[in-house]
Short mmCIF file of C-alpha atoms and ligand atoms in Angstrom, two decimals:
data_model
loop_
_atom_site.label_atom_id
_atom_site.label_comp_id
_atom_site.label_asym_id
_atom_site.label_seq_id
_atom_site.Cartn_x
_atom_site.Cartn_y
_atom_site.Cartn_z
CA MET A 12 -5.69 -2.60 -30.89
CA ASP A 13 -2.67 -5.07 -30.72
CA HIS A 14 -2.93 -6.34 -27.20
CA GLN A 15 0.49 -8.20 -27.42
CA ALA A 16 2.25 -5.25 -28.53
CA TYR A 17 0.74 -3.12 -25.67
CA LEU A 18 1.75 -5.83 -23.00
CA GLN A 19 5.22 -5.91 -24.20
CA ALA A 20 5.71 -2.35 -24.39
CA ALA A 21 4.68 -1.97 -20.95
CA ALA A 22 7.01 -4.97 -19.71
CA ALA A 23 10.00 -3.33 -21.54
CA THR A 24 10.00 -0.17 -19.26
CA ARG A 25 8.72 -1.89 -16.36
CA THR A 26 12.12 -2.43 -14.26
CA GLU A 27 13.10 1.28 -14.68
CA ARG A 28 9.34 2.57 -14.06
CA MET A 29 9.09 0.53 -10.66
CA ALA A 30 12.83 1.32 -9.43
CA TRP A 31 11.60 4.21 -7.02
CA TRP A 32 8.66 2.23 -5.82
CA HIS A 33 10.50 -0.77 -4.73
CA ALA A 34 12.90 1.16 -3.00
CA ALA A 35 10.25 3.23 -1.27
CA ARG A 36 8.78 0.12 0.50
CA PHE A 37 6.10 1.96 2.40
CA GLY A 38 3.13 4.14 1.22
CA MET A 39 -0.13 5.46 2.87
CA PHE A 40 -3.56 4.56 1.69
CA VAL A 41 -6.29 6.86 2.31
CA HIS A 42 -9.82 6.21 2.35
CA TRP A 43 -11.86 9.29 2.49
CA GLY A 44 -15.27 9.99 0.92
CA LEU A 45 -19.06 10.38 1.73
CA TYR A 46 -19.16 7.32 3.73
CA SER A 47 -16.67 8.96 6.35
CA GLN A 48 -19.69 10.92 7.52
CA LEU A 49 -21.77 7.77 8.39
CA GLY A 50 -18.59 6.09 9.95
CA ARG A 51 -19.97 2.42 9.14
CA HIS A 52 -17.41 1.41 6.67
CA GLU A 53 -16.95 2.28 3.02
CA TRP A 54 -19.13 -0.56 1.97
CA VAL A 55 -22.15 0.98 3.82
CA MET A 56 -24.13 1.90 1.03
CA ASN A 57 -24.19 -1.66 -0.26
CA ARG A 58 -24.28 -3.29 3.34
CA GLU A 59 -27.39 -1.42 4.35
CA ARG A 60 -28.86 -1.40 0.96
CA ILE A 61 -29.12 2.53 1.11
CA PRO A 62 -30.95 3.47 -1.86
CA VAL A 63 -29.04 6.03 -4.22
CA ALA A 64 -31.63 8.88 -3.38
CA GLU A 65 -31.16 8.40 0.48
CA TYR A 66 -27.42 8.25 -0.01
CA GLU A 67 -26.89 11.22 -2.31
CA PRO A 68 -27.73 13.93 0.25
CA LEU A 69 -24.44 12.99 2.06
CA ALA A 70 -22.86 14.84 -0.87
CA ASP A 71 -24.43 18.07 0.63
CA THR A 72 -23.69 17.55 4.00
CA TRP A 73 -20.00 16.85 3.66
CA LYS A 74 -17.85 19.70 4.90
CA PRO A 75 -14.35 18.94 5.34
CA GLY A 76 -12.17 21.10 7.28
CA PRO A 77 -9.43 23.17 5.62
CA ARG A 78 -6.71 21.36 3.88
CA PRO A 79 -6.73 18.10 5.63
CA ALA A 80 -4.32 16.53 2.90
CA ARG A 81 -1.54 18.50 4.42
CA GLU A 82 -2.03 16.79 7.85
CA TRP A 83 -1.89 13.23 6.21
CA ALA A 84 1.07 14.01 4.03
CA ARG A 85 3.13 15.45 7.16
CA LEU A 86 2.25 12.35 9.03
CA ALA A 87 3.02 9.87 6.36
CA LYS A 88 6.44 11.67 5.89
CA GLU A 89 7.01 11.33 9.69
CA ALA A 90 5.95 7.70 9.53
CA GLY A 91 8.74 6.98 6.88
CA MET A 92 6.30 6.44 4.07
CA LYS A 93 7.24 7.57 0.61
CA TYR A 94 4.24 7.57 -1.36
CA MET A 95 0.38 7.90 -1.09
CA VAL A 96 -2.60 6.54 -2.63
CA LEU A 97 -6.03 8.55 -2.26
CA THR A 98 -9.54 7.44 -3.24
CA THR A 99 -10.45 9.63 -6.02
CA LYS A 100 -13.68 7.85 -6.28
CA HIS A 101 -14.56 4.89 -4.22
CA HIS A 102 -17.43 2.54 -5.17
CA GLU A 103 -20.19 5.00 -3.92
CA GLY A 104 -19.46 6.94 -7.07
CA PHE A 105 -18.72 10.33 -5.52
CA CYS A 106 -15.62 12.19 -7.13
CA LEU A 107 -13.46 14.12 -5.22
CA TRP A 108 -12.02 16.25 -7.99
CA ASP A 109 -13.68 18.80 -10.24
CA THR A 110 -14.61 16.37 -12.92
CA ALA A 111 -16.77 17.13 -16.09
CA GLN A 112 -18.23 13.54 -16.16
CA THR A 113 -20.67 14.15 -13.26
CA ASP A 114 -22.20 16.71 -11.10
CA TYR A 115 -21.71 14.06 -8.10
CA ASN A 116 -18.39 15.89 -7.23
CA ALA A 117 -16.72 17.62 -4.42
CA VAL A 118 -16.62 21.07 -6.18
CA LYS A 119 -20.25 21.08 -7.21
CA ARG A 120 -21.76 19.64 -4.01
CA GLY A 121 -20.78 20.12 -0.28
CA PRO A 122 -17.14 20.44 0.25
CA GLY A 123 -17.14 22.96 -2.74
CA ARG A 124 -13.54 22.50 -3.61
CA ASP A 125 -11.35 20.11 -5.44
CA LEU A 126 -10.04 17.75 -2.88
CA VAL A 127 -7.70 15.81 -5.36
CA ALA A 128 -5.88 18.90 -6.22
CA GLU A 129 -5.32 19.91 -2.40
CA TYR A 130 -4.03 16.07 -2.05
CA VAL A 131 -1.70 16.45 -4.84
CA ASP A 132 -0.24 19.72 -3.62
CA ALA A 133 0.35 18.08 -0.19
CA CYS A 134 2.03 15.35 -1.60
CA HIS A 135 4.49 17.66 -3.49
CA GLU A 136 5.03 19.81 -0.36
CA PHE A 137 6.08 16.74 1.60
CA GLY A 138 8.21 15.19 -1.22
CA LEU A 139 5.74 12.21 -1.67
CA ARG A 140 5.00 10.31 -4.87
CA VAL A 141 1.38 10.59 -5.85
CA GLY A 142 -1.18 7.81 -6.14
CA PHE A 143 -4.78 7.84 -7.31
CA TYR A 144 -7.24 4.87 -6.38
CA TYR A 145 -10.09 4.84 -8.72
CA SER A 146 -12.97 2.44 -8.47
CA LEU A 147 -14.33 0.91 -11.51
CA MET A 148 -17.36 -0.27 -9.71
CA ASP A 149 -19.69 2.49 -9.41
CA TRP A 150 -22.82 2.28 -7.32
CA HIS A 151 -24.26 5.67 -8.07
CA HIS A 152 -23.95 5.94 -11.89
CA PRO A 153 -27.18 4.83 -13.51
CA ASP A 154 -25.34 2.46 -15.76
CA GLY A 155 -22.69 1.12 -13.53
CA ALA A 156 -24.76 -2.21 -12.97
CA ARG A 157 -26.93 -1.88 -16.09
CA CYS A 158 -23.70 -2.13 -18.33
CA ALA A 159 -23.41 -5.76 -17.70
CA HIS A 160 -26.53 -6.57 -19.93
CA ASP A 161 -27.16 -3.59 -22.04
CA GLU A 162 -24.93 -2.59 -24.88
CA ALA A 163 -25.80 1.17 -24.85
CA ALA A 164 -25.24 1.27 -21.12
CA ARG A 165 -21.94 -0.17 -21.32
CA ARG A 166 -20.86 2.30 -24.02
CA ARG A 167 -22.04 5.13 -21.70
CA PHE A 168 -20.50 3.72 -18.76
CA LEU A 169 -17.07 3.33 -20.55
CA ASP A 170 -17.22 6.74 -21.91
CA PHE A 171 -17.83 7.90 -18.40
CA THR A 172 -14.89 5.89 -16.93
CA GLN A 173 -12.53 6.58 -19.71
CA GLY A 174 -13.49 10.41 -19.38
CA CYS A 175 -12.55 10.18 -15.57
CA VAL A 176 -9.44 8.24 -16.02
CA HIS A 177 -8.53 10.65 -18.53
CA GLU A 178 -8.81 13.60 -16.32
CA LEU A 179 -7.04 12.15 -13.49
CA CYS A 180 -4.20 11.48 -15.84
CA THR A 181 -4.20 15.08 -17.34
CA ARG A 182 -5.28 17.83 -14.78
CA PHE A 183 -2.78 16.85 -11.78
CA GLY A 184 0.63 17.05 -13.21
CA LYS A 185 2.77 13.73 -12.90
CA LEU A 186 1.04 10.95 -11.49
CA ASP A 187 2.96 8.01 -10.03
CA ILE A 188 0.45 5.21 -9.39
CA LEU A 189 -2.79 4.41 -10.72
CA TRP A 190 -4.48 2.23 -8.32
CA TYR A 191 -7.75 0.52 -10.00
CA ASP A 192 -10.35 -1.37 -7.82
CA VAL A 193 -13.31 -3.62 -8.28
CA SER A 194 -14.04 -4.25 -11.90
CA TRP A 195 -17.43 -5.43 -11.20
CA PRO A 196 -19.76 -6.04 -13.30
CA LEU A 197 -17.99 -6.41 -16.53
CA ARG A 198 -16.08 -9.70 -16.96
CA SER A 199 -13.13 -9.16 -19.19
CA PRO A 200 -10.53 -6.58 -20.19
CA GLU A 201 -12.22 -6.58 -23.46
CA ALA A 202 -15.56 -5.63 -22.13
CA TRP A 203 -13.93 -2.92 -19.94
CA GLU A 204 -11.43 -1.79 -22.81
CA THR A 205 -8.78 -2.13 -20.24
CA TYR A 206 -6.03 -2.25 -22.98
CA GLU A 207 -7.01 0.72 -24.66
CA MET A 208 -7.92 2.75 -21.43
CA ASN A 209 -4.37 1.68 -20.19
CA ALA A 210 -2.64 2.58 -23.40
CA MET A 211 -4.09 6.04 -22.94
CA VAL A 212 -2.86 6.33 -19.31
CA ARG A 213 0.68 5.32 -20.48
CA GLU A 214 0.67 7.61 -23.27
CA LEU A 215 -0.33 10.49 -21.00
CA GLN A 216 1.91 9.36 -18.20
CA PRO A 217 4.67 7.45 -19.43
CA GLU A 218 6.36 6.69 -15.88
CA ILE A 219 3.20 5.61 -14.30
CA ILE A 220 2.78 2.34 -12.51
CA ILE A 221 -0.53 0.59 -12.51
CA ASN A 222 -2.05 -2.13 -10.18
CA ASN A 223 -3.74 -5.37 -11.24
CA ARG A 224 -7.27 -4.72 -10.43
CA CYS A 225 -8.47 -3.89 -13.88
CA GLN A 226 -8.35 -7.48 -15.21
CA LEU A 227 -4.77 -7.29 -16.54
CA ASP A 228 -1.86 -8.09 -14.29
CA GLU A 229 -0.11 -4.82 -15.22
CA ASP A 230 2.69 -3.59 -13.05
CA PHE A 231 2.09 -5.06 -9.55
CA GLY A 232 -0.21 -7.34 -7.60
CA THR A 233 -2.32 -6.27 -4.54
CA PRO A 234 -2.65 -8.80 -1.79
CA GLU A 235 -5.41 -7.41 0.49
CA GLU A 236 -5.44 -7.85 4.33
CA HIS A 237 -2.52 -10.26 4.39
CA VAL A 238 1.35 -9.73 3.49
CA THR A 239 2.13 -12.56 1.40
CA ALA A 240 4.37 -12.60 -1.41
CA GLU A 241 3.53 -13.19 -4.79
CA ALA A 242 5.43 -15.42 -7.34
CA GLU A 243 9.09 -14.69 -8.05
CA GLY A 244 9.59 -11.94 -10.42
CA ARG A 245 6.17 -10.32 -9.74
CA ALA A 246 6.17 -7.15 -7.84
CA TRP A 247 3.51 -6.64 -5.07
CA GLU A 248 2.08 -4.55 -2.45
CA ALA A 249 -0.04 -5.63 0.51
CA CYS A 250 -2.76 -3.15 1.22
CA MET A 251 -3.74 -3.43 4.84
CA THR A 252 -6.41 -1.66 6.97
CA PHE A 253 -5.28 -0.21 10.16
CA ASN A 254 -8.20 -1.64 12.13
CA GLY A 255 -10.33 -3.68 9.78
CA SER A 256 -12.23 -0.90 7.90
CA TRP A 257 -10.91 1.21 5.09
CA GLY A 258 -13.35 4.06 5.70
CA TYR A 259 -13.42 5.75 8.94
CA MET A 260 -15.48 3.67 11.48
CA PRO A 261 -15.29 4.66 15.30
CA ALA A 262 -16.55 1.19 16.16
CA ALA A 263 -13.51 -0.55 14.72
CA ILE A 264 -11.37 -0.36 17.82
CA ASP A 265 -8.86 -3.34 16.72
CA TRP A 266 -5.82 -1.01 15.72
CA HIS A 267 -2.80 -2.93 14.74
CA SER A 268 0.09 -1.86 17.19
CA ALA A 269 3.07 0.02 15.91
CA ARG A 270 4.98 -3.33 16.51
CA ARG A 271 2.71 -5.13 14.27
CA VAL A 272 3.12 -2.57 11.52
CA VAL A 273 7.00 -2.91 12.00
CA GLN A 274 6.48 -6.84 11.55
CA MET A 275 4.52 -6.18 8.67
CA LEU A 276 7.25 -4.23 7.09
CA GLN A 277 9.57 -7.01 7.61
CA GLU A 278 7.25 -9.64 6.13
CA ALA A 279 6.86 -7.31 2.98
CA SER A 280 10.55 -6.62 2.68
CA ALA A 281 11.78 -10.16 3.12
CA GLY A 282 9.27 -10.96 0.17
CA GLY A 283 10.68 -8.01 -1.76
CA GLY A 284 6.88 -6.30 -1.58
CA ASN A 285 5.74 -3.04 -0.56
CA LEU A 286 3.22 -2.30 2.28
CA LEU A 287 0.32 0.40 1.72
CA LEU A 288 -1.09 0.90 5.09
CA ASN A 289 -4.38 2.57 5.28
CA ILE A 290 -5.97 5.62 7.41
CA GLY A 291 -9.52 6.43 7.15
CA PRO A 292 -9.71 10.18 8.09
CA ARG A 293 -12.72 11.55 9.84
CA PRO A 294 -15.37 13.54 7.77
CA ASP A 295 -13.67 16.55 8.64
CA GLY A 296 -10.41 14.89 7.30
CA SER A 297 -8.48 14.76 10.53
CA VAL A 298 -6.60 11.49 11.13
CA PRO A 299 -7.82 9.30 14.17
CA ASP A 300 -5.76 9.52 17.11
CA GLU A 301 -4.85 5.90 17.19
CA ALA A 302 -3.52 6.08 13.73
CA TYR A 303 -1.68 9.28 14.67
CA ALA A 304 0.09 7.83 17.74
CA ARG A 305 1.14 4.50 15.97
CA LEU A 306 2.39 6.09 12.81
CA GLU A 307 4.64 8.40 14.79
CA THR A 308 6.11 5.43 16.73
CA VAL A 309 6.71 3.46 13.38
CA GLY A 310 8.32 6.71 12.04
CA ARG A 311 10.75 6.97 14.92
CA TRP A 312 11.52 3.21 14.52
CA LEU A 313 12.14 3.73 10.74
CA ALA A 314 14.39 6.76 11.36
CA ALA A 315 16.95 4.44 13.17
CA ASN A 316 16.22 1.33 11.43
CA GLY A 317 15.16 2.16 7.75
CA GLU A 318 18.41 0.75 6.34
CA ALA A 319 17.02 -2.73 6.94
CA LEU A 320 14.20 -2.26 4.33
CA TYR A 321 14.39 0.73 2.22
CA GLY A 322 16.15 0.24 -0.99
CA GLN A 323 16.87 -2.86 -3.13
CA VAL A 324 16.35 -5.91 -0.95
CA ASP A 325 16.65 -9.81 -1.80
CA ARG A 326 13.91 -12.26 -1.23
CA VAL A 327 14.42 -14.24 1.93
CA ARG A 328 12.56 -17.46 1.18
CA GLY A 329 14.92 -20.47 0.37
CA ARG A 330 17.84 -18.29 1.71
CA MET A 331 17.44 -18.04 5.41
CA GLU A 332 15.34 -19.91 7.76
CA TRP A 333 12.54 -19.09 10.44
CA LEU A 334 13.76 -18.62 14.00
CA PRO A 335 12.02 -18.13 17.21
CA THR A 336 13.81 -14.87 18.20
CA GLY A 337 13.47 -12.98 14.89
CA SER A 338 13.25 -12.94 11.33
CA TRP A 339 15.79 -11.46 8.22
CA THR A 340 15.82 -9.08 5.61
CA LEU A 341 18.59 -9.42 2.94
CA LYS A 342 20.48 -6.87 0.86
CA GLY A 343 23.41 -8.43 -1.00
CA ASN A 344 26.04 -9.86 1.60
CA ILE A 345 24.15 -8.02 4.50
CA GLY A 346 21.75 -9.70 6.67
CA TYR A 347 19.38 -7.66 8.93
CA TYR A 348 17.85 -9.81 11.78
CA TRP A 349 14.81 -8.18 13.38
CA CYS A 350 14.93 -9.53 16.77
CA HIS A 351 11.31 -9.31 17.95
CA ARG A 352 11.78 -11.80 20.98
CA TRP A 353 14.81 -10.46 22.89
CA PRO A 354 16.45 -13.69 24.59
CA GLY A 355 18.53 -12.01 27.25
CA ASP A 356 22.22 -11.74 27.32
CA THR A 357 23.02 -14.41 24.80
CA LEU A 358 21.36 -14.66 21.32
CA THR A 359 22.30 -17.87 19.43
CA ILE A 360 21.56 -18.59 15.70
CA GLY A 361 22.06 -21.91 14.16
CA GLY A 362 22.47 -23.11 10.57
CA LEU A 363 24.56 -20.09 9.19
CA GLN A 364 26.52 -21.38 6.05
CA THR A 365 28.28 -18.11 5.57
CA PRO A 366 31.24 -16.80 7.74
CA VAL A 367 30.19 -13.57 9.50
CA LYS A 368 32.73 -10.85 9.59
CA ARG A 369 31.05 -8.26 11.66
CA ILE A 370 27.74 -7.86 13.87
CA SER A 371 26.25 -4.42 15.07
CA HIS A 372 23.19 -3.06 16.63
CA LEU A 373 21.74 -1.08 13.31
CA ALA A 374 20.17 1.80 15.56
CA SER A 375 23.19 2.66 17.53
CA GLY A 376 26.10 1.02 15.47
CA ALA A 377 27.41 -0.46 18.47
CA GLU A 378 29.42 -3.56 17.79
CA ILE A 379 28.23 -6.99 19.16
CA ALA A 380 30.58 -9.76 20.36
CA PHE A 381 30.20 -13.12 18.76
CA ALA A 382 31.65 -16.29 17.99
CA GLN A 383 30.91 -18.50 15.15
CA GLN A 384 31.67 -22.29 15.67
CA GLY A 385 30.61 -24.39 12.78
CA ASP A 386 27.20 -23.59 12.00
CA ARG A 387 26.35 -22.20 15.60
CA LEU A 388 26.75 -18.52 16.08
CA ILE A 389 26.53 -17.11 19.47
CA MET A 390 26.19 -13.50 20.49
CA THR A 391 27.16 -12.68 23.97
CA GLY A 392 27.38 -9.71 26.40
CA LEU A 393 23.86 -8.37 25.33
CA PRO A 394 21.65 -6.35 27.72
CA THR A 395 18.88 -8.49 29.36
CA GLU A 396 16.21 -6.21 27.85
CA SER A 397 15.53 -5.60 24.28
CA LEU A 398 17.86 -3.00 22.42
CA ASP A 399 14.84 -1.62 21.19
CA PRO A 400 12.58 -0.58 24.30
CA GLU A 401 9.82 1.20 22.35
CA VAL A 402 8.73 -1.14 19.77
CA GLY A 403 10.64 -4.39 20.90
CA ILE A 404 12.02 -4.96 17.57
CA ALA A 405 16.05 -4.63 17.57
CA VAL A 406 17.74 -5.04 14.18
CA LEU A 407 21.13 -6.65 14.27
CA LYS A 408 23.11 -5.94 11.19
CA PHE A 409 25.12 -9.05 10.04
CA GLU A 410 27.95 -8.37 7.51
CA PHE A 411 28.63 -11.77 5.96
CA ASP A 412 31.66 -12.66 3.96
CA GLY A 413 29.70 -13.52 0.76
CA GLU A 414 26.08 -14.28 0.13
CA PRO A 415 24.40 -15.15 3.31
CA ARG A 416 22.82 -18.65 3.44
CA GLN A 417 21.36 -20.65 6.36
CA ARG A 418 20.24 -24.10 6.55
CA LEU A 419 18.75 -25.93 9.64
CA GLY A 420 16.71 -28.86 8.06
CA ALA A 421 14.29 -30.80 10.44
CA GLY A 422 16.96 -32.90 12.60
CA CYS A 423 19.87 -32.07 14.69
CA VAL A 424 22.22 -33.25 11.64
CA LEU A 425 21.63 -32.18 8.17
CA LEU A 426 21.13 -35.39 6.02
CA ASP A 427 22.51 -35.28 2.52
C1 GLC B 507 -11.65 -3.62 -1.50
C2 GLC B 507 -12.89 -2.97 -1.05
C3 GLC B 507 -12.58 -1.57 -0.92
C4 GLC B 507 -11.31 -1.08 -0.61
C5 GLC B 507 -10.15 -1.92 -1.19
C6 GLC B 507 -8.79 -1.57 -0.92
O1 GLC B 507 -11.70 -4.38 -2.76
O2 GLC B 507 -14.12 -3.19 -1.92
O3 GLC B 507 -13.73 -1.04 -0.02
O4 GLC B 507 -11.10 0.09 -1.11
O5 GLC B 507 -10.36 -3.08 -1.50
O6 GLC B 507 -7.92 -2.49 -1.30
#
């Protein structure tokens, strides 16, 4: 196969394929599998060295409640998320769909139903784009480790892997995102036959977008547990746990607040990236109360302030400066100032190089009085408490007369 030709063909359609995803900004990650029953993190099998024979019976004891995916999708929609990504097979190797590649699947074992099909239906019902997570690493498959040093095992494991991926791309209608994970133990895209596999995926799903955890860069990068922009020109999505564990884990009690989630959204948007925030449903599929409450709050905030992040945004770095009271997102001649430390009745911003025509409070539309003197802009007549009492992040919309620029330097006089 001509690898260069494959890469060029994918690059040629990338901008078009990724447009909806950039505009969507915010998605829900769902980690749900046999490990949810143990409630000790999705790596429990590896971290506690549980032998396959001891782990396997979890496939029979797993009895999810009816259609939990509807609850996730309803919540995602309410939270302002536009797409979802479900673990169709995590490292443990249990397949959530009716696969012909192994009997270790949700239809043949405890659940007795196709959980991926239910999920896809729920995404459609709530108008969310559909993403499938698929772990290349497999702790259950007999060749999952052996493939590294046994050629016959590698062939069998690749046939299994390609068979699974083929099914995922053909049985559930249009698939929007393929989210690979952990490509242990093979060490190159040649060894994984990634070019060939992804060419097949793109043939079956021409509009799909694919992440970078398959030993090829593909369409987007996946910083994990930190919201950090990738290089200019490179699409990225920060994937974040809600509480430090991807799988359901009652002992993980340090939940990100709704306020922190909104800050992550600002950081992602300012860098032109996305945020994929995880929920780890309980074994019955229900969403932990902590996640529920916070996502509902985030949803209310986004209903009023979504304009500051959805759609086409421009990268802030190099254009605007850090400030003690807030941070920016940018769209053309508009700057959105996410004020997360409300200063009281007067808010001053230094260093703006572009004249401001109008400032308003995004959520209410109320106009804000200001004076711009040189590179000092002073807003007055503000309330003493934040205009956003629930989350404490009020967005002020700046309409600039041209491309917004801010320069502060380190001294009190700009040198040069
Ligand atoms: C990791 C972990 C995993 C999790 C994933 C999500 O690489 O192995 O458990 O599913 O990242 O990004």
